PDB file of C-alpha atoms in Angstrom:
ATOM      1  CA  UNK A   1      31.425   1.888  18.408  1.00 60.00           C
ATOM      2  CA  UNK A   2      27.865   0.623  16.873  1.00 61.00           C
ATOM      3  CA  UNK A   3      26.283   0.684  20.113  1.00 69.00           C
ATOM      4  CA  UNK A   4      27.555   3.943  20.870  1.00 71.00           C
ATOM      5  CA  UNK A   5      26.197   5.416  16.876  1.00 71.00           C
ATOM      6  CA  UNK A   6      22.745   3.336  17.297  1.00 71.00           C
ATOM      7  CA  UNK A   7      22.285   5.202  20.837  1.00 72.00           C
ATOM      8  CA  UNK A   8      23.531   8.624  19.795  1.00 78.00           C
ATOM      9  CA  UNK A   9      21.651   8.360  16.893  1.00 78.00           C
ATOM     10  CA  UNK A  10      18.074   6.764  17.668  1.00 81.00           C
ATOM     11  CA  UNK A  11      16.133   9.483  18.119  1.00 86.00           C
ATOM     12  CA  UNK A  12      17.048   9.774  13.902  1.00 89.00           C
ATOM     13  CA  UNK A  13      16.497   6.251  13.408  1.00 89.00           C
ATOM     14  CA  UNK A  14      12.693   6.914  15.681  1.00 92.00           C
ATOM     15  CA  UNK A  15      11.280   9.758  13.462  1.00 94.00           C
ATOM     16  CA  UNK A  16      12.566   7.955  10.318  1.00 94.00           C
ATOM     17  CA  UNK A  17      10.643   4.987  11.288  1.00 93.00           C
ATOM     18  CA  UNK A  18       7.561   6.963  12.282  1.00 94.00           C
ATOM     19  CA  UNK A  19       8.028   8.543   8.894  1.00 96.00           C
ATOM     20  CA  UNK A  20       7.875   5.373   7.555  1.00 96.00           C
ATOM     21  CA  UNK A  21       5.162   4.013   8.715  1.00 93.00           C
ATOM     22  CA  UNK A  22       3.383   6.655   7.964  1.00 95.00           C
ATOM     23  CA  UNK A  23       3.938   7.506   4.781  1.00 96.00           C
ATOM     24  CA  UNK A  24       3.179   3.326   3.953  1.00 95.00           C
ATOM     25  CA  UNK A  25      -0.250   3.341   5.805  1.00 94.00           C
ATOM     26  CA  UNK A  26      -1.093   6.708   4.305  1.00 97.00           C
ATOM     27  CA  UNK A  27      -0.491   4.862   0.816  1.00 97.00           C
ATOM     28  CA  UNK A  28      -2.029   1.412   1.615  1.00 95.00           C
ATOM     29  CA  UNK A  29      -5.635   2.862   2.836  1.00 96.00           C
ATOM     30  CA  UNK A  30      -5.469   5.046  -0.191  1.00 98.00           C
ATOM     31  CA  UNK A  31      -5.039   2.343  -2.720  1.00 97.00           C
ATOM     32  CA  UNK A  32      -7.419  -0.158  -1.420  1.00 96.00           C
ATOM     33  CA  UNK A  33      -9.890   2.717  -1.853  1.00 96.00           C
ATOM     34  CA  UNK A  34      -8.720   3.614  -4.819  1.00 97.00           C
ATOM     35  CA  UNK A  35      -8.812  -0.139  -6.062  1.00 96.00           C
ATOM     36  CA  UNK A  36     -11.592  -0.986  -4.725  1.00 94.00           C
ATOM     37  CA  UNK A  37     -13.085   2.014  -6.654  1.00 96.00           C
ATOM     38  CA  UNK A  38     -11.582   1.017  -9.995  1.00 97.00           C
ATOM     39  CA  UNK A  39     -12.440  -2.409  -9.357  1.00 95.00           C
ATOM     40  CA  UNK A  40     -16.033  -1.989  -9.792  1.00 93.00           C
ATOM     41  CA  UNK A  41     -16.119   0.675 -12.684  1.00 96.00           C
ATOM     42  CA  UNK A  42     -14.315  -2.605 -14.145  1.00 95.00           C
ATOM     43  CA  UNK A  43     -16.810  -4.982 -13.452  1.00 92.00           C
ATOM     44  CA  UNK A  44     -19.980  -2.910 -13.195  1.00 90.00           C
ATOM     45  CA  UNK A  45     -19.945   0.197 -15.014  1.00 90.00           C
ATOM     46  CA  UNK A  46     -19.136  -0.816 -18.757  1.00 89.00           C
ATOM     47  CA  UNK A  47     -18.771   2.472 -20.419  1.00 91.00           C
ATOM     48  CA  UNK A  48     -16.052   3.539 -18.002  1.00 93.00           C
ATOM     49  CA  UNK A  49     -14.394  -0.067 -17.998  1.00 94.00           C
ATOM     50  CA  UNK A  50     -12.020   0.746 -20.735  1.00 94.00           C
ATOM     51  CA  UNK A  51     -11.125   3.736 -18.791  1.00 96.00           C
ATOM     52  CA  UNK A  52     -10.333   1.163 -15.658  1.00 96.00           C
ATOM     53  CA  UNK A  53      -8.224  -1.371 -17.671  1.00 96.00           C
ATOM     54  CA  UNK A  54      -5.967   1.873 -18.749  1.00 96.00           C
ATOM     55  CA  UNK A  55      -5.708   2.564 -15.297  1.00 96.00           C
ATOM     56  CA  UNK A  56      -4.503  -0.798 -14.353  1.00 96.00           C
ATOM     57  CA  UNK A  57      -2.652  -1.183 -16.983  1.00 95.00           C
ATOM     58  CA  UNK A  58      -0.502   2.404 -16.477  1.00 94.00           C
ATOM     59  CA  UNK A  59      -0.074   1.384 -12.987  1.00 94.00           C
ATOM     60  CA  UNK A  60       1.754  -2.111 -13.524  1.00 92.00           C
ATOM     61  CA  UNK A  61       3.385  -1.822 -16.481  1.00 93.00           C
ATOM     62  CA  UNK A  62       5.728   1.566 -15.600  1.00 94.00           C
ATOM     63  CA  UNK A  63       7.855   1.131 -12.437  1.00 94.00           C
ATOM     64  CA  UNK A  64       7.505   2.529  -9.498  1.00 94.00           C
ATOM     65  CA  UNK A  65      10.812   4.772  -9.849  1.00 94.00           C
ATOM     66  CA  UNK A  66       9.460   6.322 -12.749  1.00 94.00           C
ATOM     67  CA  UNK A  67       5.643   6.656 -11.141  1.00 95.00           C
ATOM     68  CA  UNK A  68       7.342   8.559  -8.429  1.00 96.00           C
ATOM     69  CA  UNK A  69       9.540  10.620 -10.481  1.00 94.00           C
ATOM     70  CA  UNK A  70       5.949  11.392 -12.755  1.00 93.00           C
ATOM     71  CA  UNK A  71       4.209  12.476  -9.042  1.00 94.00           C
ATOM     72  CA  UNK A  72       7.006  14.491  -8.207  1.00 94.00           C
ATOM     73  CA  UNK A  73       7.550  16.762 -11.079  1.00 92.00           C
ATOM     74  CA  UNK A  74       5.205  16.412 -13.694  1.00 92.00           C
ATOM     75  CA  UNK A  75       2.242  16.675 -11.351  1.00 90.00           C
ATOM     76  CA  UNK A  76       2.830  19.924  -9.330  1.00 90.00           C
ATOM     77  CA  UNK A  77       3.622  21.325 -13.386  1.00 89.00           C
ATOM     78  CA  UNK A  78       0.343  19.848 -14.739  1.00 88.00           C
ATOM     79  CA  UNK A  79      -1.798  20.997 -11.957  1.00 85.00           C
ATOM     80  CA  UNK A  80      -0.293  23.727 -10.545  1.00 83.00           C
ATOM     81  CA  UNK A  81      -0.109  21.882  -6.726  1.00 83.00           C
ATOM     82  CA  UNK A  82       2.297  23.431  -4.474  1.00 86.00           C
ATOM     83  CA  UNK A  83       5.405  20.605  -4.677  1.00 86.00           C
ATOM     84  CA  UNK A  84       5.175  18.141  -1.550  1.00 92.00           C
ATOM     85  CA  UNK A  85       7.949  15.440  -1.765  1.00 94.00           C
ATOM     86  CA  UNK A  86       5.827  13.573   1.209  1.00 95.00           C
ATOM     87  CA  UNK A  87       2.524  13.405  -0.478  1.00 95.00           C
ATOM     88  CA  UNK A  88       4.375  12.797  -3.513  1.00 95.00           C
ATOM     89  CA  UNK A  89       5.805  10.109  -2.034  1.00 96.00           C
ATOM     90  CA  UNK A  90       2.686   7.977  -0.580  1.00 97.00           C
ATOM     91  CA  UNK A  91       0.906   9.020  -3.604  1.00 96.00           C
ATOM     92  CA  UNK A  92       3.023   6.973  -6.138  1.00 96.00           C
ATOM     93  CA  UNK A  93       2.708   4.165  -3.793  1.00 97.00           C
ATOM     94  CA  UNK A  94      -0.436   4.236  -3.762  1.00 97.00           C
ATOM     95  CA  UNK A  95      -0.668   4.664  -7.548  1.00 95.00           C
ATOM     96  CA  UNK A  96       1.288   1.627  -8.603  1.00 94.00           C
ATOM     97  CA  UNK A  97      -0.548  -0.825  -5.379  1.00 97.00           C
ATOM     98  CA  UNK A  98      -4.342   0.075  -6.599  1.00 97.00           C
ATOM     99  CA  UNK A  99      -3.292  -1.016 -10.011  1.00 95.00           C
ATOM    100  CA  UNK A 100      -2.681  -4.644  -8.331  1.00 96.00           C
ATOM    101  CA  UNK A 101      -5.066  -4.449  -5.740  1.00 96.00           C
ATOM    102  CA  UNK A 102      -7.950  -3.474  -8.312  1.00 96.00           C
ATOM    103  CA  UNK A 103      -7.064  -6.950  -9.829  1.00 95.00           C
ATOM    104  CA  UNK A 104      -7.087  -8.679  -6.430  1.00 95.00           C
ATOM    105  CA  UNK A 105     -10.413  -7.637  -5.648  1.00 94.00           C
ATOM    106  CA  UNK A 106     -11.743  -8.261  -9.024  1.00 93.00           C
ATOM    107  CA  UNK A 107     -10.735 -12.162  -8.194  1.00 92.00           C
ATOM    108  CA  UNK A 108     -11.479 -12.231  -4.793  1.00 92.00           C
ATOM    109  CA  UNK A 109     -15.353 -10.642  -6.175  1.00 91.00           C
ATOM    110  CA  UNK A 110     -15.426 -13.389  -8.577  1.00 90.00           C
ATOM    111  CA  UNK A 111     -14.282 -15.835  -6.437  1.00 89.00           C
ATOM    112  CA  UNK A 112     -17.593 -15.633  -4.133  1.00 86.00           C
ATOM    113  CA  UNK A 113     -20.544 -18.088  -5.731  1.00 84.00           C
ATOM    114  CA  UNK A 114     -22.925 -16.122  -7.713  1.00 83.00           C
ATOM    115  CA  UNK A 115     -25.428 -17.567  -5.599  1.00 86.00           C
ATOM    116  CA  UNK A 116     -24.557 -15.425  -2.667  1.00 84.00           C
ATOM    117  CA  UNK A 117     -25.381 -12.253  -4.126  1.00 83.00           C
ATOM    118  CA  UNK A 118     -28.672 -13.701  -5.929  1.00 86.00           C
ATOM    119  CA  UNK A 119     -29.833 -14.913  -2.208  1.00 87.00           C
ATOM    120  CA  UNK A 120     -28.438 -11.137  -0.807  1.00 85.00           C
ATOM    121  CA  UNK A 121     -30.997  -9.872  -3.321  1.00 86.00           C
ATOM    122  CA  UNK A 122     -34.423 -11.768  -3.262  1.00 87.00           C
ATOM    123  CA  UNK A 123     -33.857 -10.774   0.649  1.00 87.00           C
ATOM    124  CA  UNK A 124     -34.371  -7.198  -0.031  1.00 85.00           C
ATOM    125  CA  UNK A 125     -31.037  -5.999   0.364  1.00 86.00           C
ATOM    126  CA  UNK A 126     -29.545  -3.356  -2.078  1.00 87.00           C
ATOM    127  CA  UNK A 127     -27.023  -4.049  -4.292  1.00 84.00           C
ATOM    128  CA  UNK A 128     -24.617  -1.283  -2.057  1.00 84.00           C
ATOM    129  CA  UNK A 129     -25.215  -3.434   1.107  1.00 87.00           C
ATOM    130  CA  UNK A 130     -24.967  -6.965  -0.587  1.00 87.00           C
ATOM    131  CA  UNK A 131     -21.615  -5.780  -1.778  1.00 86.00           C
ATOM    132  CA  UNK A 132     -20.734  -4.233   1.464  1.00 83.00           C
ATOM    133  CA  UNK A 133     -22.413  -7.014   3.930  1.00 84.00           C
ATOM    134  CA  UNK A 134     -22.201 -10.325   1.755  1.00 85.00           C
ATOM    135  CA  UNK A 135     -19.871 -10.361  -0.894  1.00 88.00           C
ATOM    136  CA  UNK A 136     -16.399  -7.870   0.361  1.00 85.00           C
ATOM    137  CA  UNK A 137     -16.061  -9.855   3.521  1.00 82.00           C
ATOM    138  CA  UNK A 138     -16.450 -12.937   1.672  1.00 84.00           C
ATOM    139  CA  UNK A 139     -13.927 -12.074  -1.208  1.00 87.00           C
ATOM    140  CA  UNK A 140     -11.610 -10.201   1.504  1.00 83.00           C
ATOM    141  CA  UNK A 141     -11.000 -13.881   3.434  1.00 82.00           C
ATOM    142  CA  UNK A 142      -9.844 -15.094   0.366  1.00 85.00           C
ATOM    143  CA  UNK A 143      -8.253 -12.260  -1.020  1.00 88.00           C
ATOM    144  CA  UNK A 144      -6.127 -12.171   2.380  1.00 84.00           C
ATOM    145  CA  UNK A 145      -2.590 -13.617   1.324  1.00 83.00           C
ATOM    146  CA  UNK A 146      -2.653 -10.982  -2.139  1.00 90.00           C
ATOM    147  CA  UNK A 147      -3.555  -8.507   0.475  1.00 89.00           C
ATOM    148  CA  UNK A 148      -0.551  -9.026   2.428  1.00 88.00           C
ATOM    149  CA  UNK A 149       1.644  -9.511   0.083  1.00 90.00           C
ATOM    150  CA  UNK A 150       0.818  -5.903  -1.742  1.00 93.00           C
ATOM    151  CA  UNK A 151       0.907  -4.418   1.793  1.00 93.00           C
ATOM    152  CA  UNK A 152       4.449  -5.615   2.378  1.00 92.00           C
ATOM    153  CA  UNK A 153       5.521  -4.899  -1.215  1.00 94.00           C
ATOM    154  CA  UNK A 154       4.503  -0.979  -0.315  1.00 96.00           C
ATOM    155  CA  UNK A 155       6.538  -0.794   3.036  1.00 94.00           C
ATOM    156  CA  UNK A 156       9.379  -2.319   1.197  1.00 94.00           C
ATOM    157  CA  UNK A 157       9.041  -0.314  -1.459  1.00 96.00           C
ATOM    158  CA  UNK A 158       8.811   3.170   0.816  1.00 96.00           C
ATOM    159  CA  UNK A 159      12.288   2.879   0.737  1.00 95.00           C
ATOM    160  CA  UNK A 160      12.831   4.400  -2.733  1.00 96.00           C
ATOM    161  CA  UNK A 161      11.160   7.880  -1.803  1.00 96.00           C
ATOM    162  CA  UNK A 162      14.380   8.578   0.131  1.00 95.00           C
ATOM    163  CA  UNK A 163      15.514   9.581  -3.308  1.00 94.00           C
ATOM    164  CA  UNK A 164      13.218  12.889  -3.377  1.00 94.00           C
ATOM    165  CA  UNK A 165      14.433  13.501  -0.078  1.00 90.00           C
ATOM    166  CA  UNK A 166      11.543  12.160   2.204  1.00 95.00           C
ATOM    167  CA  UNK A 167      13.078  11.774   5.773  1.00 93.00           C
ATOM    168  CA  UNK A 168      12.311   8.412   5.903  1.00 95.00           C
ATOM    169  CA  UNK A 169      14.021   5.422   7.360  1.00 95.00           C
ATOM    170  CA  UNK A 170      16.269   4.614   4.091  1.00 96.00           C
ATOM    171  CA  UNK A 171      16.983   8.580   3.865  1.00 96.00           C
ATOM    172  CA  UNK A 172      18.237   9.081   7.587  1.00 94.00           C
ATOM    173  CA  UNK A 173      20.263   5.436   7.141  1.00 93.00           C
ATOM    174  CA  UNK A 174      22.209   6.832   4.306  1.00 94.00           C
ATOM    175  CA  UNK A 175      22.605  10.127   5.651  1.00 93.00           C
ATOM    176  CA  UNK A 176      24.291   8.486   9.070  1.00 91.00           C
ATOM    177  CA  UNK A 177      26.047   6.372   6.719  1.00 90.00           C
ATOM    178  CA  UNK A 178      27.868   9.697   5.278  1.00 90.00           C
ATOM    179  CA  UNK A 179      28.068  10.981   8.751  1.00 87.00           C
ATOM    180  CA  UNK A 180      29.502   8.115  10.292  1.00 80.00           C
ATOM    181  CA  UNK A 181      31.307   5.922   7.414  1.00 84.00           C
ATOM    182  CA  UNK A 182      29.922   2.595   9.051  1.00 83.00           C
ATOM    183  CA  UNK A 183      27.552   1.509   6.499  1.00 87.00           C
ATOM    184  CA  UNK A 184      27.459  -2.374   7.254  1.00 88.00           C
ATOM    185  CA  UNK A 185      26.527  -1.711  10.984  1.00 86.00           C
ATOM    186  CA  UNK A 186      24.137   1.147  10.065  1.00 89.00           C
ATOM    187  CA  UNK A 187      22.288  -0.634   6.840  1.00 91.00           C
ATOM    188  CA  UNK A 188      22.299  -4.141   8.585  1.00 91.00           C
ATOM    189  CA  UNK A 189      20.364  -2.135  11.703  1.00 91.00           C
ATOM    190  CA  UNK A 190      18.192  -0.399   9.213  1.00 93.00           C
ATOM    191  CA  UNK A 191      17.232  -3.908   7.456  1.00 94.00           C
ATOM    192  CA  UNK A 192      16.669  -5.386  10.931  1.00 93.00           C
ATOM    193  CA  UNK A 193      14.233  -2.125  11.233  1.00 92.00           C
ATOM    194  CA  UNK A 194      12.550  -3.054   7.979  1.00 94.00           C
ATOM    195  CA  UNK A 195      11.935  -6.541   8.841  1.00 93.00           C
ATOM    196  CA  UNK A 196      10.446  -5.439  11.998  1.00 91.00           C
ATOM    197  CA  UNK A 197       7.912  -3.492  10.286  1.00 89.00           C
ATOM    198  CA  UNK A 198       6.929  -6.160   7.969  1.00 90.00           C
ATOM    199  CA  UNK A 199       6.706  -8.895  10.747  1.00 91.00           C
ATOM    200  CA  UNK A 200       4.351  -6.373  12.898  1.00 89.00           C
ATOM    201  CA  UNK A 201       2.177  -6.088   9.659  1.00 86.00           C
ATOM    202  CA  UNK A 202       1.666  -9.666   8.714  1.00 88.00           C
ATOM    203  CA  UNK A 203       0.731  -9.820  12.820  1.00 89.00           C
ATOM    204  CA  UNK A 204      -1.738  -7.657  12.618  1.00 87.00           C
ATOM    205  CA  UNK A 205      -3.139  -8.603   8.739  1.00 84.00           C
ATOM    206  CA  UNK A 206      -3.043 -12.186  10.432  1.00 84.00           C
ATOM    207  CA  UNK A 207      -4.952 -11.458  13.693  1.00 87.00           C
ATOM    208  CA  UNK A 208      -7.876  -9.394  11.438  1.00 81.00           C
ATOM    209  CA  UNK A 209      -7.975 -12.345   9.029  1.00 79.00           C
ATOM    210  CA  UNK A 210      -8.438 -14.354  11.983  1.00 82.00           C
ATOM    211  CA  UNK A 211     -11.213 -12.884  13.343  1.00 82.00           C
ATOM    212  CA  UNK A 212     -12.753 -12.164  10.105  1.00 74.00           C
ATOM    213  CA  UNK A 213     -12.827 -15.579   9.844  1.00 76.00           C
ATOM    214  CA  UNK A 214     -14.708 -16.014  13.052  1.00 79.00           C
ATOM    215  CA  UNK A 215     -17.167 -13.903  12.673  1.00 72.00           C
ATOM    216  CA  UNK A 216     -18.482 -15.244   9.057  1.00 64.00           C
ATOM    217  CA  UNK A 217     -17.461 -18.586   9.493  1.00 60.00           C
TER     218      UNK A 217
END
């Protein structure tokens, strides 16, 4: 019986893991700009940093039900956007995860020696390409185990914008679930799916670090 459901029903189970993935990679690149961005207004631009600690502070200290409940409806009626429950969907993601990653670049930043960036300097370099060339890939090796972490807590976390009816993974699970009324098989499947995801992820976060490391070592 759960063979024959899985096969039946894997092309569903395919485009809700595509969907998936998407919508989490969509929302990770976005909020390590977005971070990144905030980051430095904190740390370098001082009459916007009050502006950046709001920003922060907004993004970890509501959930991330209610962020994506705030995308969803209150945006579209602020703005006037035409209502998109998938961009609405990677956007609050990416919301709440720049909040934390703005702080985890701020100590990765700080965490390179001061003397680093003086030496980038009296070289000639700019302070755009000391940033860029000397200190991020510095602060990124050690920033590298916050960085997964976040990046794992946003695929896990995808799972919630099945409730404004994304087709994701979680939303094609449940709706099988209803179909079929097997909702140990399907769910246990689904969390096998999930952990599949995550374990690709930390390969390939892994293997980057790796060669990072390598190439500044």
């Amino acid at each position: 019986m759960l063979q024959r459901i899985l096969w039946n029903n894997r092309g569903e189970f395919l485009e809700g893991l595509l969907v998936t993935a998407e919508i989490s990679l969509i929302a990770i690149a976005v909020a390590m700009a977005v971070g990144l961005v905030i980051c430095l207004v904190r740390m370098y631009c001082r009459p916007l940093r009050w502006l950046a600690l709001l920003y922060i502070e907004f993004c970890r200290s509501t959930p991330i039900y209610v962020q994506l409940m705030w995308v969803n409806y209150v945006w579209p009626e602020l703005f006037g956007w035409p209502q998109s429950f998938f961009a609405a969907g990677w956007a609050a993601l990416a919301l709440q995860s720049s909040g934390y990653l703005a702080e985890t670049f701020r100590s990765g930043i700080e965490g390179v020696a001061r003397g680093q960036r003086e030496a980038a300097l009296s070289t000639g370099l700019s302070p755009f390409l000391t940033m860029r060339w000397v200190i991020l890939p510095q602060a990124v090796l050690m920033m590298t185990p916050s960085l997964m972490n976040q990046f794992l807590v946003v695929v896990k976390s995808s799972c919630l914008v099945s409730v404004i009816a994304v087709p994701d993974l979680m939303y094609r699970a449940l709706r099988l679930t209803s179909i079929w009324f097997e909702p140990i098989e399907i769910l246990s499947f689904t969390a096998f799916l999930y952990v599949a995801i995550v374990f690709a992820l930390s390969a390939a976060i892994k293997w980057y670090s790796d060669r990072l490391r390598s190439r500044y070592a």
